[in-house]
mmCIF file with all atom_site columns, C-alpha atoms in Angstrom:
data_model
loop_
_atom_site.group_PDB
_atom_site.id
_atom_site.type_symbol
_atom_site.label_atom_id
_atom_site.label_alt_id
_atom_site.label_comp_id
_atom_site.label_asym_id
_atom_site.label_entity_id
_atom_site.label_seq_id
_atom_site.pdbx_PDB_ins_code
_atom_site.Cartn_x
_atom_site.Cartn_y
_atom_site.Cartn_z
_atom_site.occupancy
_atom_site.B_iso_or_equiv
_atom_site.pdbx_formal_charge
_atom_site.auth_seq_id
_atom_site.auth_comp_id
_atom_site.auth_asym_id
_atom_site.auth_atom_id
_atom_site.pdbx_PDB_model_num
ATOM 1   C CA . UNK A 1 1   ? 103.738 84.151  90.391  1.00 0.00 ? 9   UNK A CA 1
ATOM 2   C CA . UNK A 1 2   ? 100.684 86.122  89.178  1.00 0.00 ? 10  UNK A CA 1
ATOM 3   C CA . UNK A 1 3   ? 97.687  84.850  87.229  1.00 0.00 ? 11  UNK A CA 1
ATOM 4   C CA . UNK A 1 4   ? 94.504  86.459  85.917  1.00 0.00 ? 12  UNK A CA 1
ATOM 5   C CA . UNK A 1 5   ? 91.080  84.925  86.380  1.00 0.00 ? 13  UNK A CA 1
ATOM 6   C CA . UNK A 1 6   ? 89.127  84.138  83.235  1.00 0.00 ? 14  UNK A CA 1
ATOM 7   C CA . UNK A 1 7   ? 86.573  86.826  84.174  1.00 0.00 ? 15  UNK A CA 1
ATOM 8   C CA . UNK A 1 8   ? 89.081  89.672  84.372  1.00 0.00 ? 16  UNK A CA 1
ATOM 9   C CA . UNK A 1 9   ? 90.867  88.521  81.219  1.00 0.00 ? 17  UNK A CA 1
ATOM 10  C CA . UNK A 1 10  ? 87.656  89.371  79.379  1.00 0.00 ? 18  UNK A CA 1
ATOM 11  C CA . UNK A 1 11  ? 88.072  92.989  80.515  1.00 0.00 ? 19  UNK A CA 1
ATOM 12  C CA . UNK A 1 12  ? 91.336  93.355  78.604  1.00 0.00 ? 20  UNK A CA 1
ATOM 13  C CA . UNK A 1 13  ? 93.373  93.841  81.774  1.00 0.00 ? 21  UNK A CA 1
ATOM 14  C CA . UNK A 1 14  ? 97.025  92.875  81.950  1.00 0.00 ? 22  UNK A CA 1
ATOM 15  C CA . UNK A 1 15  ? 99.749  93.099  84.587  1.00 0.00 ? 23  UNK A CA 1
ATOM 16  C CA . UNK A 1 16  ? 103.469 93.639  84.187  1.00 0.00 ? 24  UNK A CA 1
ATOM 17  C CA . UNK A 1 17  ? 105.749 92.643  87.040  1.00 0.00 ? 25  UNK A CA 1
ATOM 18  C CA . UNK A 1 18  ? 109.296 92.014  88.236  1.00 0.00 ? 26  UNK A CA 1
ATOM 19  C CA . UNK A 1 19  ? 111.109 91.476  91.528  1.00 0.00 ? 27  UNK A CA 1
ATOM 20  C CA . UNK A 1 20  ? 114.131 93.224  93.032  1.00 0.00 ? 28  UNK A CA 1
ATOM 21  C CA . UNK A 1 21  ? 116.215 91.936  95.941  1.00 0.00 ? 29  UNK A CA 1
ATOM 22  C CA . UNK A 1 22  ? 118.714 93.279  98.456  1.00 0.00 ? 30  UNK A CA 1
ATOM 23  C CA . UNK A 1 23  ? 116.919 96.605  98.805  1.00 0.00 ? 31  UNK A CA 1
ATOM 24  C CA . UNK A 1 24  ? 117.767 98.955  101.668 1.00 0.00 ? 32  UNK A CA 1
ATOM 25  C CA . UNK A 1 25  ? 114.665 100.871 102.674 1.00 0.00 ? 33  UNK A CA 1
ATOM 26  C CA . UNK A 1 26  ? 115.256 104.311 104.159 1.00 0.00 ? 34  UNK A CA 1
ATOM 27  C CA . UNK A 1 27  ? 113.304 107.468 104.862 1.00 0.00 ? 35  UNK A CA 1
ATOM 28  C CA . UNK A 1 28  ? 114.452 111.088 104.564 1.00 0.00 ? 36  UNK A CA 1
ATOM 29  C CA . UNK A 1 29  ? 117.176 110.599 101.963 1.00 0.00 ? 37  UNK A CA 1
ATOM 30  C CA . UNK A 1 30  ? 118.569 113.864 100.624 1.00 0.00 ? 38  UNK A CA 1
ATOM 31  C CA . UNK A 1 31  ? 118.977 112.518 97.080  1.00 0.00 ? 39  UNK A CA 1
ATOM 32  C CA . UNK A 1 32  ? 115.356 111.352 96.989  1.00 0.00 ? 40  UNK A CA 1
ATOM 33  C CA . UNK A 1 33  ? 114.156 114.738 98.250  1.00 0.00 ? 41  UNK A CA 1
ATOM 34  C CA . UNK A 1 34  ? 116.193 116.514 95.581  1.00 0.00 ? 42  UNK A CA 1
ATOM 35  C CA . UNK A 1 35  ? 114.895 114.242 92.837  1.00 0.00 ? 43  UNK A CA 1
ATOM 36  C CA . UNK A 1 36  ? 111.348 114.828 94.067  1.00 0.00 ? 44  UNK A CA 1
ATOM 37  C CA . UNK A 1 37  ? 111.812 118.547 93.353  1.00 0.00 ? 45  UNK A CA 1
ATOM 38  C CA . UNK A 1 38  ? 112.845 117.678 89.798  1.00 0.00 ? 46  UNK A CA 1
ATOM 39  C CA . UNK A 1 39  ? 109.761 115.496 89.330  1.00 0.00 ? 47  UNK A CA 1
ATOM 40  C CA . UNK A 1 40  ? 107.500 118.253 90.695  1.00 0.00 ? 48  UNK A CA 1
ATOM 41  C CA . UNK A 1 41  ? 108.961 120.848 88.332  1.00 0.00 ? 49  UNK A CA 1
ATOM 42  C CA . UNK A 1 42  ? 108.561 118.523 85.350  1.00 0.00 ? 50  UNK A CA 1
ATOM 43  C CA . UNK A 1 43  ? 104.894 117.903 86.184  1.00 0.00 ? 51  UNK A CA 1
ATOM 44  C CA . UNK A 1 44  ? 104.172 121.617 86.620  1.00 0.00 ? 52  UNK A CA 1
ATOM 45  C CA . UNK A 1 45  ? 105.769 122.338 83.244  1.00 0.00 ? 53  UNK A CA 1
ATOM 46  C CA . UNK A 1 46  ? 104.032 119.479 81.430  1.00 0.00 ? 54  UNK A CA 1
ATOM 47  C CA . UNK A 1 47  ? 100.457 119.467 82.729  1.00 0.00 ? 55  UNK A CA 1
ATOM 48  C CA . UNK A 1 48  ? 97.527  121.476 83.952  1.00 0.00 ? 56  UNK A CA 1
ATOM 49  C CA . UNK A 1 49  ? 94.539  119.836 85.628  1.00 0.00 ? 57  UNK A CA 1
ATOM 50  C CA . UNK A 1 50  ? 92.642  120.250 82.363  1.00 0.00 ? 58  UNK A CA 1
ATOM 51  C CA . UNK A 1 51  ? 95.341  118.819 80.106  1.00 0.00 ? 59  UNK A CA 1
ATOM 52  C CA . UNK A 1 52  ? 95.885  115.891 82.476  1.00 0.00 ? 60  UNK A CA 1
ATOM 53  C CA . UNK A 1 53  ? 92.211  114.964 82.222  1.00 0.00 ? 61  UNK A CA 1
ATOM 54  C CA . UNK A 1 54  ? 92.505  114.941 78.419  1.00 0.00 ? 62  UNK A CA 1
ATOM 55  C CA . UNK A 1 55  ? 95.653  112.792 78.333  1.00 0.00 ? 63  UNK A CA 1
ATOM 56  C CA . UNK A 1 56  ? 94.940  109.512 76.460  1.00 0.00 ? 64  UNK A CA 1
ATOM 57  C CA . UNK A 1 57  ? 96.512  107.318 79.159  1.00 0.00 ? 65  UNK A CA 1
ATOM 58  C CA . UNK A 1 58  ? 94.511  108.988 81.930  1.00 0.00 ? 66  UNK A CA 1
ATOM 59  C CA . UNK A 1 59  ? 91.369  108.668 79.811  1.00 0.00 ? 67  UNK A CA 1
ATOM 60  C CA . UNK A 1 60  ? 92.046  104.950 79.294  1.00 0.00 ? 68  UNK A CA 1
ATOM 61  C CA . UNK A 1 61  ? 92.137  104.236 83.033  1.00 0.00 ? 69  UNK A CA 1
ATOM 62  C CA . UNK A 1 62  ? 89.072  106.384 83.644  1.00 0.00 ? 70  UNK A CA 1
ATOM 63  C CA . UNK A 1 63  ? 87.104  104.537 80.955  1.00 0.00 ? 71  UNK A CA 1
ATOM 64  C CA . UNK A 1 64  ? 88.070  101.234 82.519  1.00 0.00 ? 72  UNK A CA 1
ATOM 65  C CA . UNK A 1 65  ? 86.902  102.282 85.975  1.00 0.00 ? 73  UNK A CA 1
ATOM 66  C CA . UNK A 1 66  ? 83.582  103.460 84.585  1.00 0.00 ? 74  UNK A CA 1
ATOM 67  C CA . UNK A 1 67  ? 83.190  99.976  83.054  1.00 0.00 ? 75  UNK A CA 1
ATOM 68  C CA . UNK A 1 68  ? 83.504  98.543  86.564  1.00 0.00 ? 76  UNK A CA 1
ATOM 69  C CA . UNK A 1 69  ? 80.869  100.962 87.842  1.00 0.00 ? 77  UNK A CA 1
ATOM 70  C CA . UNK A 1 70  ? 83.445  102.968 89.812  1.00 0.00 ? 78  UNK A CA 1
ATOM 71  C CA . UNK A 1 71  ? 83.459  106.768 89.441  1.00 0.00 ? 79  UNK A CA 1
ATOM 72  C CA . UNK A 1 72  ? 87.083  107.754 88.629  1.00 0.00 ? 80  UNK A CA 1
ATOM 73  C CA . UNK A 1 73  ? 86.436  111.357 89.660  1.00 0.00 ? 81  UNK A CA 1
ATOM 74  C CA . UNK A 1 74  ? 85.888  110.093 93.210  1.00 0.00 ? 82  UNK A CA 1
ATOM 75  C CA . UNK A 1 75  ? 88.230  107.080 93.243  1.00 0.00 ? 83  UNK A CA 1
ATOM 76  C CA . UNK A 1 76  ? 91.148  108.017 91.025  1.00 0.00 ? 84  UNK A CA 1
ATOM 77  C CA . UNK A 1 77  ? 93.722  105.701 89.456  1.00 0.00 ? 85  UNK A CA 1
ATOM 78  C CA . UNK A 1 78  ? 96.840  106.022 91.608  1.00 0.00 ? 86  UNK A CA 1
ATOM 79  C CA . UNK A 1 79  ? 99.012  107.518 88.860  1.00 0.00 ? 87  UNK A CA 1
ATOM 80  C CA . UNK A 1 80  ? 96.517  110.276 88.117  1.00 0.00 ? 88  UNK A CA 1
ATOM 81  C CA . UNK A 1 81  ? 96.094  110.946 91.836  1.00 0.00 ? 89  UNK A CA 1
ATOM 82  C CA . UNK A 1 82  ? 99.850  111.495 92.250  1.00 0.00 ? 90  UNK A CA 1
ATOM 83  C CA . UNK A 1 83  ? 100.033 113.986 89.388  1.00 0.00 ? 91  UNK A CA 1
ATOM 84  C CA . UNK A 1 84  ? 96.894  115.828 90.499  1.00 0.00 ? 92  UNK A CA 1
ATOM 85  C CA . UNK A 1 85  ? 98.357  116.165 93.989  1.00 0.00 ? 93  UNK A CA 1
ATOM 86  C CA . UNK A 1 86  ? 101.427 117.872 92.548  1.00 0.00 ? 94  UNK A CA 1
ATOM 87  C CA . UNK A 1 87  ? 99.325  120.179 90.373  1.00 0.00 ? 95  UNK A CA 1
ATOM 88  C CA . UNK A 1 88  ? 97.102  121.156 93.294  1.00 0.00 ? 96  UNK A CA 1
ATOM 89  C CA . UNK A 1 89  ? 99.708  121.494 96.054  1.00 0.00 ? 97  UNK A CA 1
ATOM 90  C CA . UNK A 1 90  ? 103.039 121.864 94.190  1.00 0.00 ? 98  UNK A CA 1
ATOM 91  C CA . UNK A 1 91  ? 104.358 119.162 96.515  1.00 0.00 ? 99  UNK A CA 1
ATOM 92  C CA . UNK A 1 92  ? 104.772 115.393 96.768  1.00 0.00 ? 100 UNK A CA 1
ATOM 93  C CA . UNK A 1 93  ? 105.123 113.624 100.091 1.00 0.00 ? 101 UNK A CA 1
ATOM 94  C CA . UNK A 1 94  ? 108.058 111.247 100.375 1.00 0.00 ? 102 UNK A CA 1
ATOM 95  C CA . UNK A 1 95  ? 107.283 107.846 101.956 1.00 0.00 ? 103 UNK A CA 1
ATOM 96  C CA . UNK A 1 96  ? 110.541 105.921 101.673 1.00 0.00 ? 104 UNK A CA 1
ATOM 97  C CA . UNK A 1 97  ? 113.120 105.444 98.943  1.00 0.00 ? 105 UNK A CA 1
ATOM 98  C CA . UNK A 1 98  ? 111.472 102.301 97.523  1.00 0.00 ? 106 UNK A CA 1
ATOM 99  C CA . UNK A 1 99  ? 107.882 103.549 97.453  1.00 0.00 ? 107 UNK A CA 1
ATOM 100 C CA . UNK A 1 100 ? 109.085 106.899 96.138  1.00 0.00 ? 108 UNK A CA 1
ATOM 101 C CA . UNK A 1 101 ? 110.882 105.073 93.307  1.00 0.00 ? 109 UNK A CA 1
ATOM 102 C CA . UNK A 1 102 ? 107.572 103.595 92.189  1.00 0.00 ? 110 UNK A CA 1
ATOM 103 C CA . UNK A 1 103 ? 105.867 106.966 92.503  1.00 0.00 ? 111 UNK A CA 1
ATOM 104 C CA . UNK A 1 104 ? 108.497 108.619 90.313  1.00 0.00 ? 112 UNK A CA 1
ATOM 105 C CA . UNK A 1 105 ? 108.011 106.012 87.581  1.00 0.00 ? 113 UNK A CA 1
ATOM 106 C CA . UNK A 1 106 ? 104.227 106.185 87.862  1.00 0.00 ? 114 UNK A CA 1
ATOM 107 C CA . UNK A 1 107 ? 104.224 109.972 87.550  1.00 0.00 ? 115 UNK A CA 1
ATOM 108 C CA . UNK A 1 108 ? 106.495 109.842 84.513  1.00 0.00 ? 116 UNK A CA 1
ATOM 109 C CA . UNK A 1 109 ? 104.502 107.167 82.659  1.00 0.00 ? 117 UNK A CA 1
ATOM 110 C CA . UNK A 1 110 ? 100.998 107.726 84.122  1.00 0.00 ? 118 UNK A CA 1
ATOM 111 C CA . UNK A 1 111 ? 100.821 103.964 84.732  1.00 0.00 ? 119 UNK A CA 1
ATOM 112 C CA . UNK A 1 112 ? 99.670  102.846 88.218  1.00 0.00 ? 120 UNK A CA 1
ATOM 113 C CA . UNK A 1 113 ? 102.407 100.941 90.055  1.00 0.00 ? 121 UNK A CA 1
ATOM 114 C CA . UNK A 1 114 ? 102.246 98.848  93.218  1.00 0.00 ? 122 UNK A CA 1
ATOM 115 C CA . UNK A 1 115 ? 105.276 97.739  95.220  1.00 0.00 ? 123 UNK A CA 1
ATOM 116 C CA . UNK A 1 116 ? 104.896 94.883  97.698  1.00 0.00 ? 124 UNK A CA 1
ATOM 117 C CA . UNK A 1 117 ? 107.127 93.299  100.321 1.00 0.00 ? 125 UNK A CA 1
ATOM 118 C CA . UNK A 1 118 ? 107.786 89.803  98.959  1.00 0.00 ? 126 UNK A CA 1
ATOM 119 C CA . UNK A 1 119 ? 108.184 88.361  102.455 1.00 0.00 ? 127 UNK A CA 1
ATOM 120 C CA . UNK A 1 120 ? 104.612 89.417  103.294 1.00 0.00 ? 128 UNK A CA 1
ATOM 121 C CA . UNK A 1 121 ? 103.053 87.745  100.252 1.00 0.00 ? 129 UNK A CA 1
ATOM 122 C CA . UNK A 1 122 ? 101.721 84.189  100.110 1.00 0.00 ? 130 UNK A CA 1
ATOM 123 C CA . UNK A 1 123 ? 101.837 83.162  96.428  1.00 0.00 ? 131 UNK A CA 1
ATOM 124 C CA . UNK A 1 124 ? 100.284 82.435  94.078  1.00 0.00 ? 132 UNK A CA 1
ATOM 125 C CA . UNK A 1 125 ? 98.704  85.816  93.388  1.00 0.00 ? 133 UNK A CA 1
ATOM 126 C CA . UNK A 1 126 ? 95.479  86.099  91.416  1.00 0.00 ? 134 UNK A CA 1
ATOM 127 C CA . UNK A 1 127 ? 93.880  89.142  89.806  1.00 0.00 ? 135 UNK A CA 1
ATOM 128 C CA . UNK A 1 128 ? 90.136  88.538  90.115  1.00 0.00 ? 136 UNK A CA 1
ATOM 129 C CA . UNK A 1 129 ? 86.827  90.111  90.955  1.00 0.00 ? 137 UNK A CA 1
ATOM 130 C CA . UNK A 1 130 ? 86.296  90.789  94.647  1.00 0.00 ? 138 UNK A CA 1
ATOM 131 C CA . UNK A 1 131 ? 83.719  88.742  96.472  1.00 0.00 ? 139 UNK A CA 1
ATOM 132 C CA . UNK A 1 132 ? 80.869  90.769  97.922  1.00 0.00 ? 140 UNK A CA 1
ATOM 133 C CA . UNK A 1 133 ? 81.569  91.344  101.630 1.00 0.00 ? 141 UNK A CA 1
ATOM 134 C CA . UNK A 1 134 ? 85.333  90.773  101.437 1.00 0.00 ? 142 UNK A CA 1
ATOM 135 C CA . UNK A 1 135 ? 87.393  93.092  103.608 1.00 0.00 ? 143 UNK A CA 1
ATOM 136 C CA . UNK A 1 136 ? 90.296  95.280  102.514 1.00 0.00 ? 144 UNK A CA 1
ATOM 137 C CA . UNK A 1 137 ? 92.572  97.352  104.750 1.00 0.00 ? 145 UNK A CA 1
ATOM 138 C CA . UNK A 1 138 ? 94.267  100.089 102.705 1.00 0.00 ? 146 UNK A CA 1
ATOM 139 C CA . UNK A 1 139 ? 97.457  101.918 103.553 1.00 0.00 ? 147 UNK A CA 1
ATOM 140 C CA . UNK A 1 140 ? 96.508  105.032 105.489 1.00 0.00 ? 148 UNK A CA 1
ATOM 141 C CA . UNK A 1 141 ? 92.793  104.300 105.553 1.00 0.00 ? 149 UNK A CA 1
ATOM 142 C CA . UNK A 1 142 ? 89.970  102.464 107.279 1.00 0.00 ? 150 UNK A CA 1
ATOM 143 C CA . UNK A 1 143 ? 88.934  98.910  106.555 1.00 0.00 ? 151 UNK A CA 1
ATOM 144 C CA . UNK A 1 144 ? 86.603  98.677  103.571 1.00 0.00 ? 152 UNK A CA 1
ATOM 145 C CA . UNK A 1 145 ? 83.891  96.127  102.820 1.00 0.00 ? 153 UNK A CA 1
ATOM 146 C CA . UNK A 1 146 ? 83.963  95.413  99.096  1.00 0.00 ? 154 UNK A CA 1
ATOM 147 C CA . UNK A 1 147 ? 80.884  95.404  96.887  1.00 0.00 ? 155 UNK A CA 1
ATOM 148 C CA . UNK A 1 148 ? 81.984  92.740  94.415  1.00 0.00 ? 156 UNK A CA 1
ATOM 149 C CA . UNK A 1 149 ? 82.436  94.967  91.349  1.00 0.00 ? 157 UNK A CA 1
ATOM 150 C CA . UNK A 1 150 ? 86.060  95.738  92.230  1.00 0.00 ? 158 UNK A CA 1
ATOM 151 C CA . UNK A 1 151 ? 89.010  93.987  90.594  1.00 0.00 ? 159 UNK A CA 1
ATOM 152 C CA . UNK A 1 152 ? 91.546  92.926  93.226  1.00 0.00 ? 160 UNK A CA 1
ATOM 153 C CA . UNK A 1 153 ? 94.973  91.330  93.419  1.00 0.00 ? 161 UNK A CA 1
ATOM 154 C CA . UNK A 1 154 ? 94.983  88.694  96.148  1.00 0.00 ? 162 UNK A CA 1
ATOM 155 C CA . UNK A 1 155 ? 97.430  86.123  97.449  1.00 0.00 ? 163 UNK A CA 1
ATOM 156 C CA . UNK A 1 156 ? 96.368  82.864  99.077  1.00 0.00 ? 164 UNK A CA 1
ATOM 157 C CA . UNK A 1 157 ? 95.391  84.682  102.300 1.00 0.00 ? 165 UNK A CA 1
ATOM 158 C CA . UNK A 1 158 ? 94.414  88.291  101.617 1.00 0.00 ? 166 UNK A CA 1
ATOM 159 C CA . UNK A 1 159 ? 93.716  91.100  99.180  1.00 0.00 ? 167 UNK A CA 1
ATOM 160 C CA . UNK A 1 160 ? 96.838  93.174  98.577  1.00 0.00 ? 168 UNK A CA 1
ATOM 161 C CA . UNK A 1 161 ? 95.561  95.653  95.977  1.00 0.00 ? 169 UNK A CA 1
ATOM 162 C CA . UNK A 1 162 ? 92.374  97.140  94.551  1.00 0.00 ? 170 UNK A CA 1
ATOM 163 C CA . UNK A 1 163 ? 92.973  97.638  90.827  1.00 0.00 ? 171 UNK A CA 1
ATOM 164 C CA . UNK A 1 164 ? 94.214  100.164 89.792  1.00 0.00 ? 172 UNK A CA 1
ATOM 165 C CA . UNK A 1 165 ? 94.320  102.547 92.722  1.00 0.00 ? 173 UNK A CA 1
ATOM 166 C CA . UNK A 1 166 ? 95.026  101.279 96.250  1.00 0.00 ? 174 UNK A CA 1
ATOM 167 C CA . UNK A 1 167 ? 97.367  98.930  98.146  1.00 0.00 ? 175 UNK A CA 1
ATOM 168 C CA . UNK A 1 168 ? 96.952  97.048  101.417 1.00 0.00 ? 176 UNK A CA 1
ATOM 169 C CA . UNK A 1 169 ? 98.813  97.692  104.647 1.00 0.00 ? 177 UNK A CA 1
ATOM 170 C CA . UNK A 1 170 ? 99.388  93.931  104.927 1.00 0.00 ? 178 UNK A CA 1
ATOM 171 C CA . UNK A 1 171 ? 101.913 93.880  102.069 1.00 0.00 ? 179 UNK A CA 1
ATOM 172 C CA . UNK A 1 172 ? 103.335 97.380  102.464 1.00 0.00 ? 180 UNK A CA 1
ATOM 173 C CA . UNK A 1 173 ? 107.048 98.128  102.161 1.00 0.00 ? 181 UNK A CA 1
ATOM 174 C CA . UNK A 1 174 ? 108.694 98.927  105.508 1.00 0.00 ? 182 UNK A CA 1
ATOM 175 C CA . UNK A 1 175 ? 112.238 99.566  106.706 1.00 0.00 ? 183 UNK A CA 1
ATOM 176 C CA . UNK A 1 176 ? 112.559 95.792  107.285 1.00 0.00 ? 184 UNK A CA 1
ATOM 177 C CA . UNK A 1 177 ? 111.759 94.970  103.646 1.00 0.00 ? 185 UNK A CA 1
ATOM 178 C CA . UNK A 1 178 ? 114.555 93.219  101.724 1.00 0.00 ? 186 UNK A CA 1
ATOM 179 C CA . UNK A 1 179 ? 112.899 92.100  98.475  1.00 0.00 ? 187 UNK A CA 1
ATOM 180 C CA . UNK A 1 180 ? 109.998 93.607  96.555  1.00 0.00 ? 188 UNK A CA 1
ATOM 181 C CA . UNK A 1 181 ? 107.477 92.753  93.867  1.00 0.00 ? 189 UNK A CA 1
ATOM 182 C CA . UNK A 1 182 ? 106.773 95.585  91.411  1.00 0.00 ? 190 UNK A CA 1
ATOM 183 C CA . UNK A 1 183 ? 103.476 95.457  89.509  1.00 0.00 ? 191 UNK A CA 1
ATOM 184 C CA . UNK A 1 184 ? 102.157 97.859  86.873  1.00 0.00 ? 192 UNK A CA 1
ATOM 185 C CA . UNK A 1 185 ? 98.481  97.888  85.938  1.00 0.00 ? 193 UNK A CA 1
ATOM 186 C CA . UNK A 1 186 ? 97.458  97.733  82.286  1.00 0.00 ? 194 UNK A CA 1
ATOM 187 C CA . UNK A 1 187 ? 94.045  98.334  80.722  1.00 0.00 ? 195 UNK A CA 1
ATOM 188 C CA . UNK A 1 188 ? 92.786  98.538  77.118  1.00 0.00 ? 196 UNK A CA 1
ATOM 189 C CA . UNK A 1 189 ? 94.363  101.420 75.127  1.00 0.00 ? 197 UNK A CA 1
ATOM 190 C CA . UNK A 1 190 ? 97.451  101.488 77.370  1.00 0.00 ? 198 UNK A CA 1
ATOM 191 C CA . UNK A 1 191 ? 100.383 100.076 75.349  1.00 0.00 ? 199 UNK A CA 1
ATOM 192 C CA . UNK A 1 192 ? 102.088 97.096  76.953  1.00 0.00 ? 200 UNK A CA 1
ATOM 193 C CA . UNK A 1 193 ? 105.445 98.652  76.184  1.00 0.00 ? 201 UNK A CA 1
ATOM 194 C CA . UNK A 1 194 ? 104.507 101.624 78.384  1.00 0.00 ? 202 UNK A CA 1
ATOM 195 C CA . UNK A 1 195 ? 103.593 99.317  81.281  1.00 0.00 ? 203 UNK A CA 1
ATOM 196 C CA . UNK A 1 196 ? 106.889 97.478  80.819  1.00 0.00 ? 204 UNK A CA 1
ATOM 197 C CA . UNK A 1 197 ? 108.711 100.816 80.800  1.00 0.00 ? 205 UNK A CA 1
ATOM 198 C CA . UNK A 1 198 ? 107.003 101.756 84.075  1.00 0.00 ? 206 UNK A CA 1
ATOM 199 C CA . UNK A 1 199 ? 108.334 98.608  85.766  1.00 0.00 ? 207 UNK A CA 1
ATOM 200 C CA . UNK A 1 200 ? 111.815 99.085  84.309  1.00 0.00 ? 208 UNK A CA 1
ATOM 201 C CA . UNK A 1 201 ? 111.915 102.705 85.460  1.00 0.00 ? 209 UNK A CA 1
ATOM 202 C CA . UNK A 1 202 ? 110.917 101.590 88.948  1.00 0.00 ? 210 UNK A CA 1
ATOM 203 C CA . UNK A 1 203 ? 113.690 98.986  88.984  1.00 0.00 ? 211 UNK A CA 1
ATOM 204 C CA . UNK A 1 204 ? 116.241 101.578 87.906  1.00 0.00 ? 212 UNK A CA 1
ATOM 205 C CA . UNK A 1 205 ? 115.138 104.052 90.564  1.00 0.00 ? 213 UNK A CA 1
ATOM 206 C CA . UNK A 1 206 ? 115.288 101.349 93.245  1.00 0.00 ? 214 UNK A CA 1
ATOM 207 C CA . UNK A 1 207 ? 118.816 100.478 92.136  1.00 0.00 ? 215 UNK A CA 1
ATOM 208 C CA . UNK A 1 208 ? 119.842 104.140 92.368  1.00 0.00 ? 216 UNK A CA 1
ATOM 209 C CA . UNK A 1 209 ? 118.048 105.145 95.562  1.00 0.00 ? 217 UNK A CA 1
ATOM 210 C CA . UNK A 1 210 ? 117.775 101.837 97.472  1.00 0.00 ? 218 UNK A CA 1
ATOM 211 C CA . UNK A 1 211 ? 120.798 99.819  96.291  1.00 0.00 ? 219 UNK A CA 1
ATOM 212 C CA . UNK A 1 212 ? 118.513 97.175  94.797  1.00 0.00 ? 220 UNK A CA 1
ATOM 213 C CA . UNK A 1 213 ? 120.092 94.159  93.108  1.00 0.00 ? 221 UNK A CA 1
ATOM 214 C CA . UNK A 1 214 ? 119.161 90.832  91.581  1.00 0.00 ? 222 UNK A CA 1
ATOM 215 C CA . UNK A 1 215 ? 116.235 92.102  89.567  1.00 0.00 ? 223 UNK A CA 1
ATOM 216 C CA . UNK A 1 216 ? 114.206 89.542  87.651  1.00 0.00 ? 224 UNK A CA 1
ATOM 217 C CA . UNK A 1 217 ? 113.064 89.710  84.055  1.00 0.00 ? 225 UNK A CA 1
ATOM 218 C CA . UNK A 1 218 ? 109.953 91.778  83.445  1.00 0.00 ? 226 UNK A CA 1
ATOM 219 C CA . UNK A 1 219 ? 106.924 89.522  82.889  1.00 0.00 ? 227 UNK A CA 1
ATOM 220 C CA . UNK A 1 220 ? 103.635 90.441  81.197  1.00 0.00 ? 228 UNK A CA 1
ATOM 221 C CA . UNK A 1 221 ? 100.525 88.506  82.245  1.00 0.00 ? 229 UNK A CA 1
ATOM 222 C CA . UNK A 1 222 ? 97.390  88.834  80.127  1.00 0.00 ? 230 UNK A CA 1
#
């Protein structure tokens, strides 16, 4: 389902993914809100902004982004951004039970996770360098024109993710979503077992909070 271009393979990137079916997407679930409080408390007990910056997994993603010529203090890996938001605001906004499941797993492992509506994807998917001038429409943001130094995940029609920090509105999970693709982003110095754990945690949360079934095996692509 997902392949890596020869150019990005040279960067030491890898992806870990799985699918889950029969999900029931909902907003404003009491159990998700309660679990969010638990996650927030764990983050506040475990990290400060300074200790987060020194964490080896956070440092690995930052080093990778610098290699691409992207300043990770301005464009943060999604996992770091989630934890920093909690540390700064002592809160975490709930989106829906499926997206929140990925956020929980990402916060716990510090591995960036994307969740995509399978029905909105046009396989095969390829992780590759962006082409200069390509357009990307992020969730909750304005359309961006890419410079060509970004690494992107694209299907046969569109870019669905800028690695490892932002997803597209075109493949976003909605209340009509029934099946999802879960992808974790791996870079050098991030153990593959941790990326696998991030996907498995996401699957388990989706099963608990969104009644997900029929999960696939976890696949590593490198």
